[in-house]
PDB file of C-alpha atoms in Angstrom:
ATOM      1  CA  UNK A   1     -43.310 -56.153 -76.438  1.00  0.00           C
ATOM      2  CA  UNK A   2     -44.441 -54.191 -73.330  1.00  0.00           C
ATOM      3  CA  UNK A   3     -46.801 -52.324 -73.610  1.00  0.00           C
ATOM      4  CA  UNK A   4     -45.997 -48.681 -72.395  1.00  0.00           C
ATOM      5  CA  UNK A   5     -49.108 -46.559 -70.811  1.00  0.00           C
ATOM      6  CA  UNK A   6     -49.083 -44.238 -74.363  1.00  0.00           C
ATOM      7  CA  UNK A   7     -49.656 -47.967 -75.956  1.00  0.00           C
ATOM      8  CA  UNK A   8     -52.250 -48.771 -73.823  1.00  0.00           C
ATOM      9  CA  UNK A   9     -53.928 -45.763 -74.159  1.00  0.00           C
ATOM     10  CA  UNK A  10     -53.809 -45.722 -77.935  1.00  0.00           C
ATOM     11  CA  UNK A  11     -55.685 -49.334 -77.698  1.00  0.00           C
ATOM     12  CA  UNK A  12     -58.791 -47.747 -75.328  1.00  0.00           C
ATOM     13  CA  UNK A  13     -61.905 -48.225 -77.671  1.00  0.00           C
ATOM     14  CA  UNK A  14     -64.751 -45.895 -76.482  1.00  0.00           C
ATOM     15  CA  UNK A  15     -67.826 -47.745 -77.030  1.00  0.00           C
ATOM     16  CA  UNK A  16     -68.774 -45.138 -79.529  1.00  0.00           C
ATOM     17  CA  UNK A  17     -65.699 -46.221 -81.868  1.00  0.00           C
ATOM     18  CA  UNK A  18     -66.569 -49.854 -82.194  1.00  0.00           C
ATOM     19  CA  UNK A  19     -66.456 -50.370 -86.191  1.00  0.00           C
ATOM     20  CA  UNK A  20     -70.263 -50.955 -87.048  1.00  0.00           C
ATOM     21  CA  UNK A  21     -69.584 -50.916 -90.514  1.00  0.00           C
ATOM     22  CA  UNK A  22     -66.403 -53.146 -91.041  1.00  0.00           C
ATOM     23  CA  UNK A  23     -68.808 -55.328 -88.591  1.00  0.00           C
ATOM     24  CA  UNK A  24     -71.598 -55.466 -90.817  1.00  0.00           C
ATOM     25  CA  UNK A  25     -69.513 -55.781 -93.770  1.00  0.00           C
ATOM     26  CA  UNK A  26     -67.455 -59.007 -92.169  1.00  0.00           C
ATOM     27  CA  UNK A  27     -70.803 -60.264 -91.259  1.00  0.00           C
ATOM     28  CA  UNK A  28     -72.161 -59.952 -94.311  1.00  0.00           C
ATOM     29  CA  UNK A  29     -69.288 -61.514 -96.109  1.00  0.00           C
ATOM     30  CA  UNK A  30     -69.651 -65.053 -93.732  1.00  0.00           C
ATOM     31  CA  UNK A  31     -73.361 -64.983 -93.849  1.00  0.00           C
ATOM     32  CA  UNK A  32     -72.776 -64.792 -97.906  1.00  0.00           C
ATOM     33  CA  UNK A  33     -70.253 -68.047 -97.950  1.00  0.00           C
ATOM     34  CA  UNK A  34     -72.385 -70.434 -95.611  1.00  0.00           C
ATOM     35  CA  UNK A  35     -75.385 -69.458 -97.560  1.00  0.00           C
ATOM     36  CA  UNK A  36     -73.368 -69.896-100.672  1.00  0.00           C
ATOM     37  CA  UNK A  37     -72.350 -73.211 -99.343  1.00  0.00           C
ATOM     38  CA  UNK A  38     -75.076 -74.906 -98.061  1.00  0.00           C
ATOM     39  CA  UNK A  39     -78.013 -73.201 -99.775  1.00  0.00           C
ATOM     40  CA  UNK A  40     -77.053 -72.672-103.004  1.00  0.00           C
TER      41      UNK A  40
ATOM     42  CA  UNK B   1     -58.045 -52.682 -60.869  1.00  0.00           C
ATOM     43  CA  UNK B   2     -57.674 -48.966 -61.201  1.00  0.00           C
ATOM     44  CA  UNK B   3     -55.196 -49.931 -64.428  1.00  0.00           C
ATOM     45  CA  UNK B   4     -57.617 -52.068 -66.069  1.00  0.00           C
ATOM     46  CA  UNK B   5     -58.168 -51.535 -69.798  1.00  0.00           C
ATOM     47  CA  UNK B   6     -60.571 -52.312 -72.274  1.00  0.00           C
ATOM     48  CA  UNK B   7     -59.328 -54.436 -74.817  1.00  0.00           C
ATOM     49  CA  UNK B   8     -61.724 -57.255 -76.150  1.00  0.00           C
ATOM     50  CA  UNK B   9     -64.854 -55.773 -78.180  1.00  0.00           C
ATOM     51  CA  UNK B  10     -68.145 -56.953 -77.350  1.00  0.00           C
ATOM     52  CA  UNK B  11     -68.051 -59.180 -80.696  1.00  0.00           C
ATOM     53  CA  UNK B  12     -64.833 -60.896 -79.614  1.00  0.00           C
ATOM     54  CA  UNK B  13     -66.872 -61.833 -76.492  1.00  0.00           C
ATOM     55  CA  UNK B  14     -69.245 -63.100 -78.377  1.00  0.00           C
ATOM     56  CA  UNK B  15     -67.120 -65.020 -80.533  1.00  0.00           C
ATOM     57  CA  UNK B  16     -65.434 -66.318 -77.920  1.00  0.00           C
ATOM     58  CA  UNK B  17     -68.317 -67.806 -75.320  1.00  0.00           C
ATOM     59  CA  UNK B  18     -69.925 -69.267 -78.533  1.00  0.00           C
ATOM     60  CA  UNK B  19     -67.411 -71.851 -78.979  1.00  0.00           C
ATOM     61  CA  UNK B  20     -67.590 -73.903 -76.226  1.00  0.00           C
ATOM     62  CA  UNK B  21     -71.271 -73.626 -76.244  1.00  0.00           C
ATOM     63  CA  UNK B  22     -71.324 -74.576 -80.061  1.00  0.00           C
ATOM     64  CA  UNK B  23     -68.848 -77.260 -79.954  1.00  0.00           C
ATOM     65  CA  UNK B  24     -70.843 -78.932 -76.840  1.00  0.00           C
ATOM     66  CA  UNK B  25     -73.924 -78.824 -78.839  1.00  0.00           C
ATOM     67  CA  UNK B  26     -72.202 -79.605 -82.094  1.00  0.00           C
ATOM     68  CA  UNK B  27     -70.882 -83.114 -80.172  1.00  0.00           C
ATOM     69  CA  UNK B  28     -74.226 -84.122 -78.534  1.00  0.00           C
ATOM     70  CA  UNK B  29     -76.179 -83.653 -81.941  1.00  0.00           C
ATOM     71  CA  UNK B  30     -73.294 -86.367 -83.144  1.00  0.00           C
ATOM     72  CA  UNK B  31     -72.901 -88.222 -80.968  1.00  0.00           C
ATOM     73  CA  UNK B  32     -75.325 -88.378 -77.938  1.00  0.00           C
ATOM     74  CA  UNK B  33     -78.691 -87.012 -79.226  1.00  0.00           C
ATOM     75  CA  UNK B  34     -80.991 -89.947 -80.218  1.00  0.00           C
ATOM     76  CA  UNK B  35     -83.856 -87.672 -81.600  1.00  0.00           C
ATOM     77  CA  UNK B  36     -84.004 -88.198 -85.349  1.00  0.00           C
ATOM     78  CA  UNK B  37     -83.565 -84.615 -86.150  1.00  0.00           C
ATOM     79  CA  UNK B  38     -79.883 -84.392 -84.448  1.00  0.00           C
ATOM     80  CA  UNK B  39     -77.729 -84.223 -87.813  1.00  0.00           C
ATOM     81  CA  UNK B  40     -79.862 -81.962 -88.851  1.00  0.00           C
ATOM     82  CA  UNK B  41     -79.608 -79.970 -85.607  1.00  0.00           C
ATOM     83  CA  UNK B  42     -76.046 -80.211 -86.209  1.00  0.00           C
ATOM     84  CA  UNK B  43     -76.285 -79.145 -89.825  1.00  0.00           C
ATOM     85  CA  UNK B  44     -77.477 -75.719 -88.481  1.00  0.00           C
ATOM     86  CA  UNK B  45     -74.537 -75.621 -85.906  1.00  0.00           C
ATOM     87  CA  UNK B  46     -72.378 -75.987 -88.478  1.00  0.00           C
ATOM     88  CA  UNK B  47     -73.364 -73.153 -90.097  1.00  0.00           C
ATOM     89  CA  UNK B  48     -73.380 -71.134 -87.299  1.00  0.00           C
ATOM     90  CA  UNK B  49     -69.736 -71.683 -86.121  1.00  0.00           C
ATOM     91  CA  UNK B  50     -68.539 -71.582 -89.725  1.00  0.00           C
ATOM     92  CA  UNK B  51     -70.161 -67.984 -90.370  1.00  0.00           C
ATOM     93  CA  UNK B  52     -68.275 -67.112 -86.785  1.00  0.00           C
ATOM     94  CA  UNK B  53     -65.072 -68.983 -87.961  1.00  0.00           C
ATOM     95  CA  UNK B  54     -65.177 -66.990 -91.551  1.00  0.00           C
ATOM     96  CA  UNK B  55     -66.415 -63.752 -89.142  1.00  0.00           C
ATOM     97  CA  UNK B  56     -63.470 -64.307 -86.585  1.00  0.00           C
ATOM     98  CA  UNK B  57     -61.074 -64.702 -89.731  1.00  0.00           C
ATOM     99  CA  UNK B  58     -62.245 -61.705 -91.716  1.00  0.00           C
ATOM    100  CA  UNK B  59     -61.954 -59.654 -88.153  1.00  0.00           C
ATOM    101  CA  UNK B  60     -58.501 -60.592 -87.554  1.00  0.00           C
ATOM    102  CA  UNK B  61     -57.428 -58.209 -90.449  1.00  0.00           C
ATOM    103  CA  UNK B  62     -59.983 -55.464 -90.001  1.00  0.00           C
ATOM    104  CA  UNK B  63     -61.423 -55.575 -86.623  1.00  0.00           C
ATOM    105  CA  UNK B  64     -60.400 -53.717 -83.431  1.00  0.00           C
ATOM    106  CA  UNK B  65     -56.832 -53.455 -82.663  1.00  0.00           C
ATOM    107  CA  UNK B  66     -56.378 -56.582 -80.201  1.00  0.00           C
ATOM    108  CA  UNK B  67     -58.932 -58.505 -82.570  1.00  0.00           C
ATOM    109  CA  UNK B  68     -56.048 -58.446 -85.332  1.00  0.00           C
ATOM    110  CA  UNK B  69     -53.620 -61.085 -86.178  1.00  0.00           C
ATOM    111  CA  UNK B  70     -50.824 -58.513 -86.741  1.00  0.00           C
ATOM    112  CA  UNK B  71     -50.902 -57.713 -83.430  1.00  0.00           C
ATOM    113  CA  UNK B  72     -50.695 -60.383 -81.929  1.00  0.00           C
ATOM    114  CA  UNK B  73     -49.176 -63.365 -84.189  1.00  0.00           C
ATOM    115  CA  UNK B  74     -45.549 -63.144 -83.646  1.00  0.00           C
ATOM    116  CA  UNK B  75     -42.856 -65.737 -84.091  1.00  0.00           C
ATOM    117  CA  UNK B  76     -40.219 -68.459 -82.275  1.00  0.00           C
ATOM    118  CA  UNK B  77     -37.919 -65.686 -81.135  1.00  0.00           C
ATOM    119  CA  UNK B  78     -41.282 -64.440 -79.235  1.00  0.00           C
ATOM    120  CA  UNK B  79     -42.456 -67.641 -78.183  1.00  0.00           C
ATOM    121  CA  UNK B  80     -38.814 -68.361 -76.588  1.00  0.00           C
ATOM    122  CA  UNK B  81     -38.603 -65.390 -74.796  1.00  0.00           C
ATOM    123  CA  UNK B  82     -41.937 -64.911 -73.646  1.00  0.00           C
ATOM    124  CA  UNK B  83     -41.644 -68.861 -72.508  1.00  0.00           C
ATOM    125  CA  UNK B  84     -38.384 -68.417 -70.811  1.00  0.00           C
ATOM    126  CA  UNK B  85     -40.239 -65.272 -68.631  1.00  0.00           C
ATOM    127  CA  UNK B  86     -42.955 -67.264 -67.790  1.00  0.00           C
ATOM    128  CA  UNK B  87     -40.703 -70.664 -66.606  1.00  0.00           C
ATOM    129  CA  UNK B  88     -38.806 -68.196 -64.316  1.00  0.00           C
ATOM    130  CA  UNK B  89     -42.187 -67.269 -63.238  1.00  0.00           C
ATOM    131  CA  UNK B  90     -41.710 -63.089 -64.378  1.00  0.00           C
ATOM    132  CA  UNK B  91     -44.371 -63.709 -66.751  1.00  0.00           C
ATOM    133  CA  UNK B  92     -43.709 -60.372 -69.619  1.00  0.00           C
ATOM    134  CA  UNK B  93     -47.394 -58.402 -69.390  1.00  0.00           C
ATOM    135  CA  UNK B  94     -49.293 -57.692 -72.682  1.00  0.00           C
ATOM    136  CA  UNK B  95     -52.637 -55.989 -74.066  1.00  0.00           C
ATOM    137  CA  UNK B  96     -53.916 -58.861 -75.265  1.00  0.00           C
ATOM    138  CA  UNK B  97     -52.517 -62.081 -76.536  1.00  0.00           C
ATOM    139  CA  UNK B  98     -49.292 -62.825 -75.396  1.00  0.00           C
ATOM    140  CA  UNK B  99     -47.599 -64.287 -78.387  1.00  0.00           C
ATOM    141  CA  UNK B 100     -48.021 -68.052 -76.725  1.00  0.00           C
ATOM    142  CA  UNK B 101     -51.621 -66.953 -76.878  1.00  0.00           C
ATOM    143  CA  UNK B 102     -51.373 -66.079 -80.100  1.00  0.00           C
ATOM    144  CA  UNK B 103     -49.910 -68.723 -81.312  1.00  0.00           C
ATOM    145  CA  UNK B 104     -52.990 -70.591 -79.281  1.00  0.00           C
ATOM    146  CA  UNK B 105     -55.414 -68.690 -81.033  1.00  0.00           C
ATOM    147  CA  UNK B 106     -53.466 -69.686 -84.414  1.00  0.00           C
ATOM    148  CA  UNK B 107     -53.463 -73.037 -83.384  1.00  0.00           C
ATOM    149  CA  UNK B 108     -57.614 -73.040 -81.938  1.00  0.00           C
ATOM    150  CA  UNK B 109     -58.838 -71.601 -85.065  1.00  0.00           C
ATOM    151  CA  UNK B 110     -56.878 -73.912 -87.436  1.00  0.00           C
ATOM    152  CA  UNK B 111     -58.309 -76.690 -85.835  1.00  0.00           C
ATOM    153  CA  UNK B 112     -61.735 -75.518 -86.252  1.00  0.00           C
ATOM    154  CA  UNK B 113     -61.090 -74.925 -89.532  1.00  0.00           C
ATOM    155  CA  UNK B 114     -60.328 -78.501 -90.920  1.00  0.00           C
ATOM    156  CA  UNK B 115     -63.001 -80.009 -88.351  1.00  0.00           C
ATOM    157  CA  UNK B 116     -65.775 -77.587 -90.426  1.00  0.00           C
ATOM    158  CA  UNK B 117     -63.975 -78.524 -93.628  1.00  0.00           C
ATOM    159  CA  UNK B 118     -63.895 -81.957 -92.826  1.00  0.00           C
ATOM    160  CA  UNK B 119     -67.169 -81.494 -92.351  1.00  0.00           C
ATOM    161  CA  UNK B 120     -68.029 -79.830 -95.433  1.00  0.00           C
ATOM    162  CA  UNK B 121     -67.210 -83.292 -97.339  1.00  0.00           C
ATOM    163  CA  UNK B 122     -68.429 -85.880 -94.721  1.00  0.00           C
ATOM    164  CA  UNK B 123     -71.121 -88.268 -95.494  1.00  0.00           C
ATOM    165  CA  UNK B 124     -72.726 -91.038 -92.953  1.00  0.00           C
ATOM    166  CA  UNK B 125     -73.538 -92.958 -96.633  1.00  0.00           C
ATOM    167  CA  UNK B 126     -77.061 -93.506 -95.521  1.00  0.00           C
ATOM    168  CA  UNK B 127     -79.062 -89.569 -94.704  1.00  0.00           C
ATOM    169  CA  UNK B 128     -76.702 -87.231 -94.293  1.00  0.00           C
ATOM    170  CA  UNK B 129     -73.992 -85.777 -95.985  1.00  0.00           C
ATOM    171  CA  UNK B 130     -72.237 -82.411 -96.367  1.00  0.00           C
ATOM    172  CA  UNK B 131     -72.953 -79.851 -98.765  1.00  0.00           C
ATOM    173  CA  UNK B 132     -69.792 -80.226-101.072  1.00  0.00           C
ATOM    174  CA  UNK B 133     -69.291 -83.866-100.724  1.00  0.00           C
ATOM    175  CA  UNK B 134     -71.253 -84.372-104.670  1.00  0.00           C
ATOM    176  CA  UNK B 135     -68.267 -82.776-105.651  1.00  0.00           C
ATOM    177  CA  UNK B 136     -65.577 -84.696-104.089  1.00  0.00           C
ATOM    178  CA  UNK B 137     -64.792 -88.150-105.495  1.00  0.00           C
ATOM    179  CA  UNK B 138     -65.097 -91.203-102.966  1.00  0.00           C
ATOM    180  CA  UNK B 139     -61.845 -91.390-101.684  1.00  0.00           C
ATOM    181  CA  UNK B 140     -61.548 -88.026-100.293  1.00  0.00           C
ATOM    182  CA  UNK B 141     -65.100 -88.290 -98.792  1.00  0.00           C
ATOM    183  CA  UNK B 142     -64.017 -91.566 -97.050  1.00  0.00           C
ATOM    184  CA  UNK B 143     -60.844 -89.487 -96.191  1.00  0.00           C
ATOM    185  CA  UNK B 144     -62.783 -86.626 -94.870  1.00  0.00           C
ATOM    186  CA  UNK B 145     -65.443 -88.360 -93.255  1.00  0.00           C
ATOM    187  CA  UNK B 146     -62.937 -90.303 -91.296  1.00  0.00           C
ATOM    188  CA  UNK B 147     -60.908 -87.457 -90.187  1.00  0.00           C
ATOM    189  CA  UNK B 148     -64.152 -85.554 -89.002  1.00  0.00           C
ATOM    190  CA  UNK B 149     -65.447 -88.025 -87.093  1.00  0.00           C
ATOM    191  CA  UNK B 150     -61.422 -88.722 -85.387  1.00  0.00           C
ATOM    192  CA  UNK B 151     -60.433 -84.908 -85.372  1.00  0.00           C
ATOM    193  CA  UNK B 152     -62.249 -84.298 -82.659  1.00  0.00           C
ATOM    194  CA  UNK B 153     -60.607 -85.696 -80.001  1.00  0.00           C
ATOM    195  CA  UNK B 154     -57.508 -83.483 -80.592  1.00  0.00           C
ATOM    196  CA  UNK B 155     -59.656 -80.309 -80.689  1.00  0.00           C
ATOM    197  CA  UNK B 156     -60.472 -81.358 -76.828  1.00  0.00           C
ATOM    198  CA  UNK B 157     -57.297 -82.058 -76.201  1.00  0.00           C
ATOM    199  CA  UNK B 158     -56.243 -78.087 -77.352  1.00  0.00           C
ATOM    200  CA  UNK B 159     -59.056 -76.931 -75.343  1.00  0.00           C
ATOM    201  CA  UNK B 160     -58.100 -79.070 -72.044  1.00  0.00           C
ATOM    202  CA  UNK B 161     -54.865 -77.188 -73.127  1.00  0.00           C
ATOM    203  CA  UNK B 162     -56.444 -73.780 -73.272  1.00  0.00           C
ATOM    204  CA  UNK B 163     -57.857 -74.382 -69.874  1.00  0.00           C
ATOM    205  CA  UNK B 164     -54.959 -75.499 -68.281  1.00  0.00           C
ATOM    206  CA  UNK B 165     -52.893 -72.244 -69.315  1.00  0.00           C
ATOM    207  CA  UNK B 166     -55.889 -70.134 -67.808  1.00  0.00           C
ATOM    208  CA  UNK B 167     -55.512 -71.720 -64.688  1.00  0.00           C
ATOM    209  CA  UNK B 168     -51.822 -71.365 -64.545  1.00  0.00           C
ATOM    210  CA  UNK B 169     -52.220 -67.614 -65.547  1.00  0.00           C
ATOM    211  CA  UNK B 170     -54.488 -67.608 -62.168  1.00  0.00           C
ATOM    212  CA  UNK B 171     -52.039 -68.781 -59.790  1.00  0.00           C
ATOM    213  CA  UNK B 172     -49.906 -66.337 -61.301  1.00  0.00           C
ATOM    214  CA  UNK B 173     -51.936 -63.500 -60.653  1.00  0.00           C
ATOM    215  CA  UNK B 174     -53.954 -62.859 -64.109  1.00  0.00           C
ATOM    216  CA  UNK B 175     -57.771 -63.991 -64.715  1.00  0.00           C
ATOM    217  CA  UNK B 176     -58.325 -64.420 -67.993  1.00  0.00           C
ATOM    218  CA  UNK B 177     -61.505 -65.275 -67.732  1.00  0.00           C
ATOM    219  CA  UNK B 178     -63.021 -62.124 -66.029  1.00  0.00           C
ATOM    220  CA  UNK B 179     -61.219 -60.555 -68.325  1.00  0.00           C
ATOM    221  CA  UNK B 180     -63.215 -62.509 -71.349  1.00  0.00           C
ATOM    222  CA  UNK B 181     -66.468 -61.088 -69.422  1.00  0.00           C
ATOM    223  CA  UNK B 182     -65.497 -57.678 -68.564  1.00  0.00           C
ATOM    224  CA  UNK B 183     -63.340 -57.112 -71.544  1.00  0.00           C
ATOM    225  CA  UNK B 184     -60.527 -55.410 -69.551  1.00  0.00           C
ATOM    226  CA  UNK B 185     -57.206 -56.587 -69.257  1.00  0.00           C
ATOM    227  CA  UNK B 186     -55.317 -55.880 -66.747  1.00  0.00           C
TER     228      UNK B 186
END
C-alpha cells in the first residue's frame, strides 16, 4: 500500500493527541503481570 | 526533508532504544559480570524488558496508528511484492513498517518472547531460579533452562539481521535510524 498524501496526513499525531490514557492504562496492565509474576 | 512526517510516538522510541541497551546488559549480567549480585541484576532486567515486551504487545492493538499490528502485519502476497520492488531496487515507500518490517517486528518480538519465557522457568540448580519454575516439573525446567541459555545466539543473529536491512535501506536512500530519533519518516 502507498501511502497517498490524505493517508499521510490522517497519520500526523500532534503532540497534544498522544493517548495518555490508553498509555497509562497499557502501562499499568504490564507493571500488574511482572509484579504478579515475580512478586506475588 | 520538507515531506517528512511524524510517525513513531515518543513511547515507541523509547521502546525501541531500550532493547539493545537491555539485551546488552541482560547478557553481561549472564554471562560476563563476575560481581555476585549479577543474576540478580539480571532478575531486575528481566522485569524491565518483560513489562516493555507486555507494554509493546498491549500497544500494538491500542496505541498510535503506526504502533499497531493491523497496520502494519500483512501477509506472503505483501512480502512477495514488496521483496520483488526492493530486488529491482524500486523499493515501494510506506508510513511505517514496510510489511518485511513488519514481519521483522513479528519475528523480533516473538523471539523476545520465548527468551523471557524461557526465562520465566530457568533455574542454574544452585541460587537462582525463575519465578514460575516451582511450578513446572523437572523436565520442562531442564528444557527451558537449556533453551534460555542457547536461544540467545539466534536473537543476535535477528538483530545482526535487523542491522544489515538498515544499512541496505541507507544505500538506498532511507535512514531508518534518524528516523528512530526524530520520529519522522520520510
Amino acid at each position: 500500500m502507498i501511502e497517498s498524501a490524505p493517508d499521510k496526513a490522517k497519520l500526523l499525531p500532534a503532540p497534544e493527541s498522544f493517548p495518555w490514557i490508553k498509555f497509562a492504562i497499557a502501562v499499568m496492565i504490564a507493571a500488574g503481570i511482572v509484579y504478579y509474576l515475580f512478586h506475588v | 526533508m520538507k515531506d517528512d512526517v511524524k510517525v513513531w510516538d515518543w513511547s515507541i522510541r523509547v521502546f525501541h532504544w531500550s532493547l539493545p541497551v537491555l539485551l546488552f546488559l541482560l547478557w553481561f549480567s549472564a554471562t560476563q559480570s563476575q560481581s555476585f549480585d549479577a543474576l540478580d541484576h539480571h532478575m531486575i532486567l528481566a522485569q524491565i524488558l518483560l513489562g516493555l515486551l507486555i507494554y509493546r504487545i498491549i500497544w500494538g492493538f491500542i496505541g498510535t496508528p503506526a504502533a499497531r499490528f493491523s497496520r502494519f502485519l500483512t501477509g506472503p502476497a505483501s512480502w512477495w511484492i514488496y521483496a520483488s520492488a526492493l530486488i529491482k531496487r524500486q523499493p515501494i515507500h510506506y508510513l511505517g513498517h514496510n510489511p518485511l518490517g513488519g514481519l521483522m517486528v513479528l519475528v523480533l518480538l516473538g523471539a523476545l518472547g520465548f527468551q523471557l519465557l524461557t526465562g520465566l522457568y530457568t533455574s542454574d540448580d544452585i541460587l537462582f531460579q525463575g519465578p514460575l519454575v516451582s511450578s513446572a516439573d523437572r523436565d520442562t525446567v531442564r528444557w527451558m533452562s537449556r533453551w534460555h541459555k542457547n536461544f540467545f545466539d539466534w536473537i543476535l543473529i535477528l538483530v545482526a539481521l535487523h542491522l544489515t536491512a538498515i544499512a541496505l535501506y541507507k544505500l538506498l536512500g532511507e535512514g531508518l535510524v534518524k528516523a528512530m530519533f526524530t520520529a519522522k519518516s520520510p
